[in-house]
Amino acid sequence: MQDVMHLLQSHRSIRTFKDITIDQSLVEELIRSGQAAATSSFIQACTVIQVSSGEKREKIAQFAGNQRYVAKAPVFLVFCADMHRHQLACELHKVPMQSGYTEQLLTASIDCALFAQNVVIGAEALGLGACYIGGLRNEIAAVSSLLALPDLVFPVFGLCLGYPDQNPEVKPRLPLSLTLKQDSYTQDKTTDEADKLDIAALEAYDQQIREYYISRTGNQKETGWTEQISGMLQKEARPHMMKFLQDKGFMNK
Ligand SMILES: Cc1cc2nc3c(=O)[nH]c(=O)nc-3n(C[C@H](O)[C@H](O)[C@H](O)COP(=O)(O)O)c2cc1C
């Protein structure tokens, strides 16, 4: 096993996989590692659906914006935020469940993220590669009905897993000065002074990302991080999500 810090800092998403089957025992071991993650108030609100049916994979790939690796990856998992079994627990004890809270949406989603990241780290430690697929939320209602998800369950993201057939460079992350703050967001400066420092750091980071995109082996482009993010943030962000989540029994209060 590689040194853990080195492993974590070597992460890159893998989107092209070798045509090698992953043993089901290995998938189950990864799921057990996911289950071992911390979970809010022990709610264990993550359910994973392993999608092996080629037909369903093809549909999810389409729903996710025709991402071909969803159909092709040796293993594809859908991580679902799941409060359905909590309803069963309440029924078992003949008590009404207080559901619909935004807080429950957060705790169940956080549980899924922690669970999935354990799976990813475990997979990478074993030489596998992974790519999260948030794109399935483009058509979240269609994915939910394809997977027969009941009320109080929704797909948070998918995950492609397989042995890498590509070796992409690690994408540089934001500088620590932007990510780690001491004692307060502005670190005892005025908001204006703090913003000026952050903007200078963002400009330096833009240069680093531009160089990364120009020199990387695949999908070269010439753009900085702020340019990419400001472009993305001019578009709507899956505006169907609120109604969908409310219909599923989340985020009503
Ligand atoms: C929740 C989540 C959803 C994502 N969805 C997609 C996706 O739908 N398609 C994709 O190709 N990559 C997806 N990614 C991967 C990100 O694009 C990737 O992590 C990011 O660009 C950083 O690159 P790196 O993982 O190679 O360091 C997703 C990542 C996360 C955490």
PDB file of C-alpha atoms and ligand atoms in Angstrom:
ATOM      1  CA  MET A   1       0.000   0.000   0.000  1.00  0.00           C
ATOM      2  CA  GLN A   2       1.311   3.449  -0.932  1.00  0.00           C
ATOM      3  CA  ASP A   3       1.965   6.131   1.644  1.00  0.00           C
ATOM      4  CA  VAL A   4      -1.510   7.562   2.416  1.00  0.00           C
ATOM      5  CA  MET A   5      -0.623  11.253   1.921  1.00  0.00           C
ATOM      6  CA  HIS A   6       1.046  10.504  -1.388  1.00  0.00           C
ATOM      7  CA  LEU A   7      -1.958   8.465  -2.470  1.00  0.00           C
ATOM      8  CA  LEU A   8      -4.419  11.253  -1.565  1.00  0.00           C
ATOM      9  CA  GLN A   9      -2.388  13.943  -3.299  1.00  0.00           C
ATOM     10  CA  SER A  10      -1.953  11.835  -6.444  1.00  0.00           C
ATOM     11  CA  HIS A  11      -5.688  11.615  -7.119  1.00  0.00           C
ATOM     12  CA  ARG A  12      -6.965  12.318 -10.591  1.00  0.00           C
ATOM     13  CA  SER A  13     -10.245  11.289 -12.138  1.00  0.00           C
ATOM     14  CA  ILE A  14      -9.994   8.351 -14.535  1.00  0.00           C
ATOM     15  CA  ARG A  15     -12.351   8.207 -17.498  1.00  0.00           C
ATOM     16  CA  THR A  16     -10.771   5.504 -19.672  1.00  0.00           C
ATOM     17  CA  PHE A  17     -10.583   1.990 -18.310  1.00  0.00           C
ATOM     18  CA  LYS A  18      -8.905  -1.275 -19.278  1.00  0.00           C
ATOM     19  CA  ASP A  19     -11.238  -4.055 -20.277  1.00  0.00           C
ATOM     20  CA  ILE A  20     -10.516  -5.964 -17.078  1.00  0.00           C
ATOM     21  CA  THR A  21     -13.317  -7.244 -14.867  1.00  0.00           C
ATOM     22  CA  ILE A  22     -13.283  -6.282 -11.197  1.00  0.00           C
ATOM     23  CA  ASP A  23     -14.044  -9.182  -8.857  1.00  0.00           C
ATOM     24  CA  GLN A  24     -17.356  -8.743  -7.047  1.00  0.00           C
ATOM     25  CA  SER A  25     -15.529  -9.582  -3.801  1.00  0.00           C
ATOM     26  CA  LEU A  26     -13.381  -6.483  -4.388  1.00  0.00           C
ATOM     27  CA  VAL A  27     -16.463  -4.318  -5.006  1.00  0.00           C
ATOM     28  CA  GLU A  28     -17.961  -5.596  -1.762  1.00  0.00           C
ATOM     29  CA  GLU A  29     -14.723  -4.892   0.113  1.00  0.00           C
ATOM     30  CA  LEU A  30     -14.813  -1.315  -1.200  1.00  0.00           C
ATOM     31  CA  ILE A  31     -18.439  -0.948  -0.109  1.00  0.00           C
ATOM     32  CA  ARG A  32     -17.519  -2.194   3.372  1.00  0.00           C
ATOM     33  CA  SER A  33     -14.791   0.472   3.437  1.00  0.00           C
ATOM     34  CA  GLY A  34     -17.390   3.065   2.451  1.00  0.00           C
ATOM     35  CA  GLN A  35     -19.691   1.901   5.220  1.00  0.00           C
ATOM     36  CA  ALA A  36     -16.867   2.412   7.718  1.00  0.00           C
ATOM     37  CA  ALA A  37     -16.902   6.192   7.163  1.00  0.00           C
ATOM     38  CA  ALA A  38     -18.291   8.407   9.886  1.00  0.00           C
ATOM     39  CA  THR A  39     -22.040   8.958   9.613  1.00  0.00           C
ATOM     40  CA  SER A  40     -24.165  11.745  11.139  1.00  0.00           C
ATOM     41  CA  SER A  41     -25.857  10.477  14.342  1.00  0.00           C
ATOM     42  CA  PHE A  42     -25.237   6.922  13.049  1.00  0.00           C
ATOM     43  CA  ILE A  43     -27.999   7.398  10.441  1.00  0.00           C
ATOM     44  CA  GLN A  44     -26.100   5.418   7.749  1.00  0.00           C
ATOM     45  CA  ALA A  45     -28.088   7.205   5.080  1.00  0.00           C
ATOM     46  CA  CYS A  46     -26.238   5.980   2.000  1.00  0.00           C
ATOM     47  CA  THR A  47     -27.410   3.156  -0.258  1.00  0.00           C
ATOM     48  CA  VAL A  48     -25.304   2.144  -3.233  1.00  0.00           C
ATOM     49  CA  ILE A  49     -26.858   0.714  -6.370  1.00  0.00           C
ATOM     50  CA  GLN A  50     -24.410  -1.230  -8.506  1.00  0.00           C
ATOM     51  CA  VAL A  51     -25.666  -0.954 -12.061  1.00  0.00           C
ATOM     52  CA  SER A  52     -24.546  -3.955 -14.118  1.00  0.00           C
ATOM     53  CA  SER A  53     -27.359  -4.090 -16.672  1.00  0.00           C
ATOM     54  CA  GLY A  54     -25.913  -2.818 -19.958  1.00  0.00           C
ATOM     55  CA  GLU A  55     -29.265  -1.342 -20.927  1.00  0.00           C
ATOM     56  CA  LYS A  56     -29.585   0.662 -17.705  1.00  0.00           C
ATOM     57  CA  ARG A  57     -25.967   1.798 -17.978  1.00  0.00           C
ATOM     58  CA  GLU A  58     -26.581   3.034 -21.483  1.00  0.00           C
ATOM     59  CA  LYS A  59     -29.626   4.972 -20.315  1.00  0.00           C
ATOM     60  CA  ILE A  60     -27.778   6.534 -17.370  1.00  0.00           C
ATOM     61  CA  ALA A  61     -24.885   7.457 -19.684  1.00  0.00           C
ATOM     62  CA  GLN A  62     -27.402   9.273 -21.908  1.00  0.00           C
ATOM     63  CA  PHE A  63     -29.146  10.927 -18.943  1.00  0.00           C
ATOM     64  CA  ALA A  64     -25.743  12.144 -17.731  1.00  0.00           C
ATOM     65  CA  GLY A  65     -25.108  14.033 -20.968  1.00  0.00           C
ATOM     66  CA  ASN A  66     -23.889  11.047 -23.003  1.00  0.00           C
ATOM     67  CA  GLN A  67     -20.807  10.396 -20.869  1.00  0.00           C
ATOM     68  CA  ARG A  68     -19.507   7.247 -22.564  1.00  0.00           C
ATOM     69  CA  TYR A  69     -17.399   6.066 -19.619  1.00  0.00           C
ATOM     70  CA  VAL A  70     -20.626   5.553 -17.625  1.00  0.00           C
ATOM     71  CA  ALA A  71     -21.590   2.817 -20.076  1.00  0.00           C
ATOM     72  CA  LYS A  72     -18.064   1.448 -20.478  1.00  0.00           C
ATOM     73  CA  ALA A  73     -16.555   1.408 -16.960  1.00  0.00           C
ATOM     74  CA  PRO A  74     -16.158  -2.116 -15.532  1.00  0.00           C
ATOM     75  CA  VAL A  75     -18.116  -1.055 -12.430  1.00  0.00           C
ATOM     76  CA  PHE A  76     -20.681   1.706 -12.082  1.00  0.00           C
ATOM     77  CA  LEU A  77     -22.174   2.624  -8.720  1.00  0.00           C
ATOM     78  CA  VAL A  78     -24.941   5.080  -7.885  1.00  0.00           C
ATOM     79  CA  PHE A  79     -24.740   6.601  -4.410  1.00  0.00           C
ATOM     80  CA  CYS A  80     -28.181   7.381  -3.051  1.00  0.00           C
ATOM     81  CA  ALA A  81     -29.106   9.536  -0.068  1.00  0.00           C
ATOM     82  CA  ASP A  82     -31.565   7.267   1.672  1.00  0.00           C
ATOM     83  CA  MET A  83     -33.990   8.097   4.477  1.00  0.00           C
ATOM     84  CA  HIS A  84     -36.465   5.387   3.421  1.00  0.00           C
ATOM     85  CA  ARG A  85     -35.238   2.749   5.862  1.00  0.00           C
ATOM     86  CA  HIS A  86     -35.491   5.362   8.613  1.00  0.00           C
ATOM     87  CA  GLN A  87     -39.178   5.536   7.819  1.00  0.00           C
ATOM     88  CA  LEU A  88     -39.301   1.736   8.147  1.00  0.00           C
ATOM     89  CA  ALA A  89     -37.545   2.044  11.517  1.00  0.00           C
ATOM     90  CA  CYS A  90     -40.196   4.508  12.683  1.00  0.00           C
ATOM     91  CA  GLU A  91     -42.956   2.223  11.395  1.00  0.00           C
ATOM     92  CA  LEU A  92     -41.412  -0.695  13.273  1.00  0.00           C
ATOM     93  CA  HIS A  93     -41.726   1.350  16.443  1.00  0.00           C
ATOM     94  CA  LYS A  94     -45.140   2.741  15.479  1.00  0.00           C
ATOM     95  CA  VAL A  95     -44.027   6.360  15.719  1.00  0.00           C
ATOM     96  CA  PRO A  96     -44.558   9.083  13.098  1.00  0.00           C
ATOM     97  CA  MET A  97     -41.367  10.126  11.298  1.00  0.00           C
ATOM     98  CA  GLN A  98     -40.492  13.807  11.211  1.00  0.00           C
ATOM     99  CA  SER A  99     -39.280  14.071   7.630  1.00  0.00           C
ATOM    100  CA  GLY A 100     -38.838  16.725   4.979  1.00  0.00           C
ATOM    101  CA  TYR A 101     -36.185  18.744   6.793  1.00  0.00           C
ATOM    102  CA  THR A 102     -33.435  20.464   4.817  1.00  0.00           C
ATOM    103  CA  GLU A 103     -31.127  19.322   7.613  1.00  0.00           C
ATOM    104  CA  GLN A 104     -31.903  15.691   6.676  1.00  0.00           C
ATOM    105  CA  LEU A 105     -31.084  16.442   3.040  1.00  0.00           C
ATOM    106  CA  LEU A 106     -27.709  17.743   4.175  1.00  0.00           C
ATOM    107  CA  THR A 107     -26.890  14.918   6.568  1.00  0.00           C
ATOM    108  CA  ALA A 108     -27.892  12.213   4.077  1.00  0.00           C
ATOM    109  CA  SER A 109     -25.900  13.902   1.273  1.00  0.00           C
ATOM    110  CA  ILE A 110     -22.866  14.319   3.526  1.00  0.00           C
ATOM    111  CA  ASP A 111     -23.099  10.642   4.487  1.00  0.00           C
ATOM    112  CA  CYS A 112     -23.033   9.724   0.780  1.00  0.00           C
ATOM    113  CA  ALA A 113     -20.014  11.923   0.083  1.00  0.00           C
ATOM    114  CA  LEU A 114     -18.006  10.501   2.977  1.00  0.00           C
ATOM    115  CA  PHE A 115     -18.988   6.932   2.084  1.00  0.00           C
ATOM    116  CA  ALA A 116     -18.094   7.411  -1.584  1.00  0.00           C
ATOM    117  CA  GLN A 117     -14.773   9.076  -0.897  1.00  0.00           C
ATOM    118  CA  ASN A 118     -13.763   6.092   1.259  1.00  0.00           C
ATOM    119  CA  VAL A 119     -14.630   3.875  -1.713  1.00  0.00           C
ATOM    120  CA  VAL A 120     -12.552   6.064  -4.043  1.00  0.00           C
ATOM    121  CA  ILE A 121      -9.528   6.133  -1.763  1.00  0.00           C
ATOM    122  CA  GLY A 122      -9.761   2.374  -1.204  1.00  0.00           C
ATOM    123  CA  ALA A 123     -10.046   1.816  -4.947  1.00  0.00           C
ATOM    124  CA  GLU A 124      -7.083   4.078  -5.724  1.00  0.00           C
ATOM    125  CA  ALA A 125      -4.999   2.321  -3.076  1.00  0.00           C
ATOM    126  CA  LEU A 126      -5.614  -0.925  -4.976  1.00  0.00           C
ATOM    127  CA  GLY A 127      -4.560   0.586  -8.322  1.00  0.00           C
ATOM    128  CA  LEU A 128      -8.067   1.266  -9.603  1.00  0.00           C
ATOM    129  CA  GLY A 129      -9.191   4.614 -11.014  1.00  0.00           C
ATOM    130  CA  ALA A 130     -12.487   6.395 -10.396  1.00  0.00           C
ATOM    131  CA  CYS A 131     -14.634   9.198 -11.728  1.00  0.00           C
ATOM    132  CA  TYR A 132     -17.636  10.669  -9.934  1.00  0.00           C
ATOM    133  CA  ILE A 133     -20.668  11.304 -12.135  1.00  0.00           C
ATOM    134  CA  GLY A 134     -22.759  14.223 -10.945  1.00  0.00           C
ATOM    135  CA  GLY A 135     -24.069  14.471 -14.511  1.00  0.00           C
ATOM    136  CA  LEU A 136     -26.793  11.951 -13.686  1.00  0.00           C
ATOM    137  CA  ARG A 137     -28.570  14.758 -11.813  1.00  0.00           C
ATOM    138  CA  ASN A 138     -29.237  16.319 -15.259  1.00  0.00           C
ATOM    139  CA  GLU A 139     -32.108  13.838 -15.474  1.00  0.00           C
ATOM    140  CA  ILE A 140     -32.487  12.933 -11.825  1.00  0.00           C
ATOM    141  CA  ALA A 141     -36.165  11.986 -12.076  1.00  0.00           C
ATOM    142  CA  ALA A 142     -35.492   9.598 -14.964  1.00  0.00           C
ATOM    143  CA  VAL A 143     -32.519   8.016 -13.162  1.00  0.00           C
ATOM    144  CA  SER A 144     -34.610   7.637  -9.998  1.00  0.00           C
ATOM    145  CA  SER A 145     -37.426   5.854 -11.773  1.00  0.00           C
ATOM    146  CA  LEU A 146     -34.968   3.671 -13.753  1.00  0.00           C
ATOM    147  CA  LEU A 147     -33.527   2.529 -10.412  1.00  0.00           C
ATOM    148  CA  ALA A 148     -36.981   2.291  -8.746  1.00  0.00           C
ATOM    149  CA  LEU A 149     -35.982   4.660  -5.944  1.00  0.00           C
ATOM    150  CA  PRO A 150     -38.818   5.150  -3.437  1.00  0.00           C
ATOM    151  CA  ASP A 151     -39.719   8.415  -1.722  1.00  0.00           C
ATOM    152  CA  LEU A 152     -37.019   9.663   0.662  1.00  0.00           C
ATOM    153  CA  VAL A 153     -34.282   8.281  -1.620  1.00  0.00           C
ATOM    154  CA  PHE A 154     -32.439  10.163  -4.375  1.00  0.00           C
ATOM    155  CA  PRO A 155     -29.264   9.614  -6.402  1.00  0.00           C
ATOM    156  CA  VAL A 156     -26.523  12.022  -5.321  1.00  0.00           C
ATOM    157  CA  PHE A 157     -23.900  10.966  -7.879  1.00  0.00           C
ATOM    158  CA  GLY A 158     -22.553   7.984  -9.738  1.00  0.00           C
ATOM    159  CA  LEU A 159     -19.056   6.530  -9.692  1.00  0.00           C
ATOM    160  CA  CYS A 160     -17.141   4.799 -12.492  1.00  0.00           C
ATOM    161  CA  LEU A 161     -14.500   2.330 -11.332  1.00  0.00           C
ATOM    162  CA  GLY A 162     -11.932   0.324 -13.233  1.00  0.00           C
ATOM    163  CA  TYR A 163      -8.265  -0.208 -13.962  1.00  0.00           C
ATOM    164  CA  PRO A 164      -6.937   3.001 -15.570  1.00  0.00           C
ATOM    165  CA  ASP A 165      -6.145   2.968 -19.271  1.00  0.00           C
ATOM    166  CA  GLN A 166      -4.833   6.540 -19.134  1.00  0.00           C
ATOM    167  CA  ASN A 167      -2.385   8.394 -16.949  1.00  0.00           C
ATOM    168  CA  PRO A 168      -3.594  11.996 -16.623  1.00  0.00           C
ATOM    169  CA  GLU A 169      -1.597  14.610 -14.747  1.00  0.00           C
ATOM    170  CA  VAL A 170      -2.707  15.654 -11.255  1.00  0.00           C
ATOM    171  CA  LYS A 171      -4.763  18.885 -11.448  1.00  0.00           C
ATOM    172  CA  PRO A 172      -3.247  21.600  -9.234  1.00  0.00           C
ATOM    173  CA  ARG A 173      -5.582  22.739  -6.460  1.00  0.00           C
ATOM    174  CA  LEU A 174      -6.093  26.238  -5.043  1.00  0.00           C
ATOM    175  CA  PRO A 175      -3.221  27.628  -2.984  1.00  0.00           C
ATOM    176  CA  LEU A 176      -3.405  27.058   0.768  1.00  0.00           C
ATOM    177  CA  SER A 177      -3.767  30.816   1.388  1.00  0.00           C
ATOM    178  CA  LEU A 178      -7.231  30.599  -0.184  1.00  0.00           C
ATOM    179  CA  THR A 179      -8.232  27.314   1.386  1.00  0.00           C
ATOM    180  CA  LEU A 180      -6.905  27.466   4.937  1.00  0.00           C
ATOM    181  CA  LYS A 181      -7.743  30.566   6.990  1.00  0.00           C
ATOM    182  CA  GLN A 182      -6.716  31.260  10.560  1.00  0.00           C
ATOM    183  CA  ASP A 183      -9.344  32.185  13.170  1.00  0.00           C
ATOM    184  CA  SER A 184     -11.622  34.086  10.778  1.00  0.00           C
ATOM    185  CA  TYR A 185     -12.313  34.346   7.057  1.00  0.00           C
ATOM    186  CA  THR A 186     -10.621  37.728   6.807  1.00  0.00           C
ATOM    187  CA  GLN A 187      -7.796  36.867   9.275  1.00  0.00           C
ATOM    188  CA  ASP A 188      -8.053  40.181  11.144  1.00  0.00           C
ATOM    189  CA  LYS A 189      -8.067  42.278   7.952  1.00  0.00           C
ATOM    190  CA  THR A 190     -10.907  44.314   6.542  1.00  0.00           C
ATOM    191  CA  THR A 191     -13.016  42.465   3.962  1.00  0.00           C
ATOM    192  CA  ASP A 192     -11.536  44.701   1.228  1.00  0.00           C
ATOM    193  CA  GLU A 193      -7.946  43.979   2.252  1.00  0.00           C
ATOM    194  CA  ALA A 194      -8.662  40.263   2.524  1.00  0.00           C
ATOM    195  CA  ASP A 195     -10.396  40.214  -0.895  1.00  0.00           C
ATOM    196  CA  LYS A 196      -7.391  41.983  -2.494  1.00  0.00           C
ATOM    197  CA  LEU A 197      -5.058  39.277  -1.191  1.00  0.00           C
ATOM    198  CA  ASP A 198      -7.439  36.547  -2.348  1.00  0.00           C
ATOM    199  CA  ILE A 199      -7.715  38.105  -5.823  1.00  0.00           C
ATOM    200  CA  ALA A 200      -3.911  38.242  -6.142  1.00  0.00           C
ATOM    201  CA  ALA A 201      -3.762  34.566  -5.127  1.00  0.00           C
ATOM    202  CA  LEU A 202      -6.520  33.722  -7.644  1.00  0.00           C
ATOM    203  CA  GLU A 203      -4.602  35.455 -10.438  1.00  0.00           C
ATOM    204  CA  ALA A 204      -1.458  33.497  -9.633  1.00  0.00           C
ATOM    205  CA  TYR A 205      -3.520  30.295  -9.521  1.00  0.00           C
ATOM    206  CA  ASP A 206      -5.113  31.172 -12.891  1.00  0.00           C
ATOM    207  CA  GLN A 207      -1.638  31.262 -14.403  1.00  0.00           C
ATOM    208  CA  GLN A 208      -0.800  27.878 -12.875  1.00  0.00           C
ATOM    209  CA  ILE A 209      -4.031  26.323 -14.189  1.00  0.00           C
ATOM    210  CA  ARG A 210      -3.524  27.870 -17.639  1.00  0.00           C
ATOM    211  CA  GLU A 211      -0.066  26.270 -17.793  1.00  0.00           C
ATOM    212  CA  TYR A 212      -1.507  22.964 -16.562  1.00  0.00           C
ATOM    213  CA  TYR A 213      -4.221  22.936 -19.258  1.00  0.00           C
ATOM    214  CA  ILE A 214      -1.764  23.905 -22.024  1.00  0.00           C
ATOM    215  CA  SER A 215       0.843  21.312 -21.100  1.00  0.00           C
ATOM    216  CA  ARG A 216      -1.339  18.356 -20.131  1.00  0.00           C
ATOM    217  CA  THR A 217      -1.475  15.409 -22.485  1.00  0.00           C
ATOM    218  CA  GLY A 218      -5.234  15.179 -23.153  1.00  0.00           C
ATOM    219  CA  ASN A 219      -7.970  17.773 -23.838  1.00  0.00           C
ATOM    220  CA  GLN A 220      -5.618  20.764 -23.948  1.00  0.00           C
ATOM    221  CA  LYS A 221      -7.166  24.226 -23.602  1.00  0.00           C
ATOM    222  CA  GLU A 222      -6.141  27.736 -22.642  1.00  0.00           C
ATOM    223  CA  THR A 223      -8.169  28.903 -19.693  1.00  0.00           C
ATOM    224  CA  GLY A 224      -7.634  29.898 -16.098  1.00  0.00           C
ATOM    225  CA  TRP A 225      -9.682  28.733 -13.120  1.00  0.00           C
ATOM    226  CA  THR A 226     -11.613  31.976 -12.560  1.00  0.00           C
ATOM    227  CA  GLU A 227     -12.488  32.123 -16.247  1.00  0.00           C
ATOM    228  CA  GLN A 228     -13.792  28.553 -16.154  1.00  0.00           C
ATOM    229  CA  ILE A 229     -15.779  29.103 -12.956  1.00  0.00           C
ATOM    230  CA  SER A 230     -17.232  32.465 -13.965  1.00  0.00           C
ATOM    231  CA  GLY A 231     -18.332  30.913 -17.276  1.00  0.00           C
ATOM    232  CA  MET A 232     -20.013  28.050 -15.443  1.00  0.00           C
ATOM    233  CA  LEU A 233     -21.716  30.369 -12.972  1.00  0.00           C
ATOM    234  CA  GLN A 234     -23.444  32.326 -15.721  1.00  0.00           C
ATOM    235  CA  LYS A 235     -25.549  29.253 -16.393  1.00  0.00           C
ATOM    236  CA  GLU A 236     -28.416  27.900 -14.321  1.00  0.00           C
ATOM    237  CA  ALA A 237     -27.512  25.067 -11.958  1.00  0.00           C
ATOM    238  CA  ARG A 238     -29.991  22.228 -12.524  1.00  0.00           C
ATOM    239  CA  PRO A 239     -33.019  24.340 -11.592  1.00  0.00           C
ATOM    240  CA  HIS A 240     -35.239  21.222 -11.515  1.00  0.00           C
ATOM    241  CA  MET A 241     -33.497  20.005  -8.347  1.00  0.00           C
ATOM    242  CA  MET A 242     -35.562  21.866  -5.759  1.00  0.00           C
ATOM    243  CA  LYS A 243     -38.915  20.585  -6.968  1.00  0.00           C
ATOM    244  CA  PHE A 244     -37.566  17.080  -7.486  1.00  0.00           C
ATOM    245  CA  LEU A 245     -36.149  16.927  -3.947  1.00  0.00           C
ATOM    246  CA  GLN A 246     -39.344  18.353  -2.477  1.00  0.00           C
ATOM    247  CA  ASP A 247     -41.412  15.761  -4.377  1.00  0.00           C
ATOM    248  CA  LYS A 248     -39.141  13.022  -2.988  1.00  0.00           C
ATOM    249  CA  GLY A 249     -39.839  14.209   0.550  1.00  0.00           C
ATOM    250  CA  PHE A 250     -36.773  16.352   1.217  1.00  0.00           C
ATOM    251  CA  MET A 251     -36.314  20.080   1.749  1.00  0.00           C
ATOM    252  CA  ASN A 252     -39.925  20.950   2.606  1.00  0.00           C
ATOM    253  CA  LYS A 253     -39.006  22.644   5.876  1.00  0.00           C
TER     254      LYS A 253
HETATM  255  C1  LIG B   1     -19.693  15.137  -6.991  1.00  0.00           C
HETATM  256  C2  LIG B   1     -18.842  15.130  -8.249  1.00  0.00           C
HETATM  257  C3  LIG B   1     -19.450  15.015  -9.481  1.00  0.00           C
HETATM  258  C4  LIG B   1     -18.684  14.924 -10.648  1.00  0.00           C
HETATM  259  N1  LIG B   1     -19.300  14.720 -11.837  1.00  0.00           N
HETATM  260  C5  LIG B   1     -18.563  14.479 -12.942  1.00  0.00           C
HETATM  261  C6  LIG B   1     -19.190  14.107 -14.166  1.00  0.00           C
HETATM  262  O1  LIG B   1     -20.420  14.017 -14.283  1.00  0.00           O
HETATM  263  N2  LIG B   1     -18.397  13.832 -15.225  1.00  0.00           N
HETATM  264  C7  LIG B   1     -17.038  13.906 -15.157  1.00  0.00           C
HETATM  265  O2  LIG B   1     -16.382  13.619 -16.164  1.00  0.00           O
HETATM  266  N3  LIG B   1     -16.402  14.265 -14.020  1.00  0.00           N
HETATM  267  C8  LIG B   1     -17.138  14.543 -12.912  1.00  0.00           C
HETATM  268  N4  LIG B   1     -16.521  14.867 -11.722  1.00  0.00           N
HETATM  269  C9  LIG B   1     -15.054  14.920 -11.665  1.00  0.00           C
HETATM  270  C10 LIG B   1     -14.550  16.362 -11.578  1.00  0.00           C
HETATM  271  O3  LIG B   1     -14.689  16.978 -12.834  1.00  0.00           O
HETATM  272  C11 LIG B   1     -13.079  16.311 -11.134  1.00  0.00           C
HETATM  273  O4  LIG B   1     -13.001  15.717  -9.860  1.00  0.00           O
HETATM  274  C12 LIG B   1     -12.460  17.716 -11.097  1.00  0.00           C
HETATM  275  O5  LIG B   1     -12.397  18.290 -12.366  1.00  0.00           O
HETATM  276  C13 LIG B   1     -11.049  17.652 -10.536  1.00  0.00           C
HETATM  277  O6  LIG B   1     -10.269  16.791 -11.332  1.00  0.00           O
HETATM  278  P1  LIG B   1      -9.527  15.522 -10.707  1.00  0.00           P
HETATM  279  O7  LIG B   1     -10.577  14.662 -10.019  1.00  0.00           O
HETATM  280  O8  LIG B   1      -8.905  14.805 -11.864  1.00  0.00           O
HETATM  281  O9  LIG B   1      -8.520  16.040  -9.738  1.00  0.00           O
HETATM  282  C14 LIG B   1     -17.262  15.011 -10.561  1.00  0.00           C
HETATM  283  C15 LIG B   1     -16.663  15.168  -9.313  1.00  0.00           C
HETATM  284  C16 LIG B   1     -17.438  15.231  -8.165  1.00  0.00           C
HETATM  285  C17 LIG B   1     -16.747  15.368  -6.820  1.00  0.00           C
END
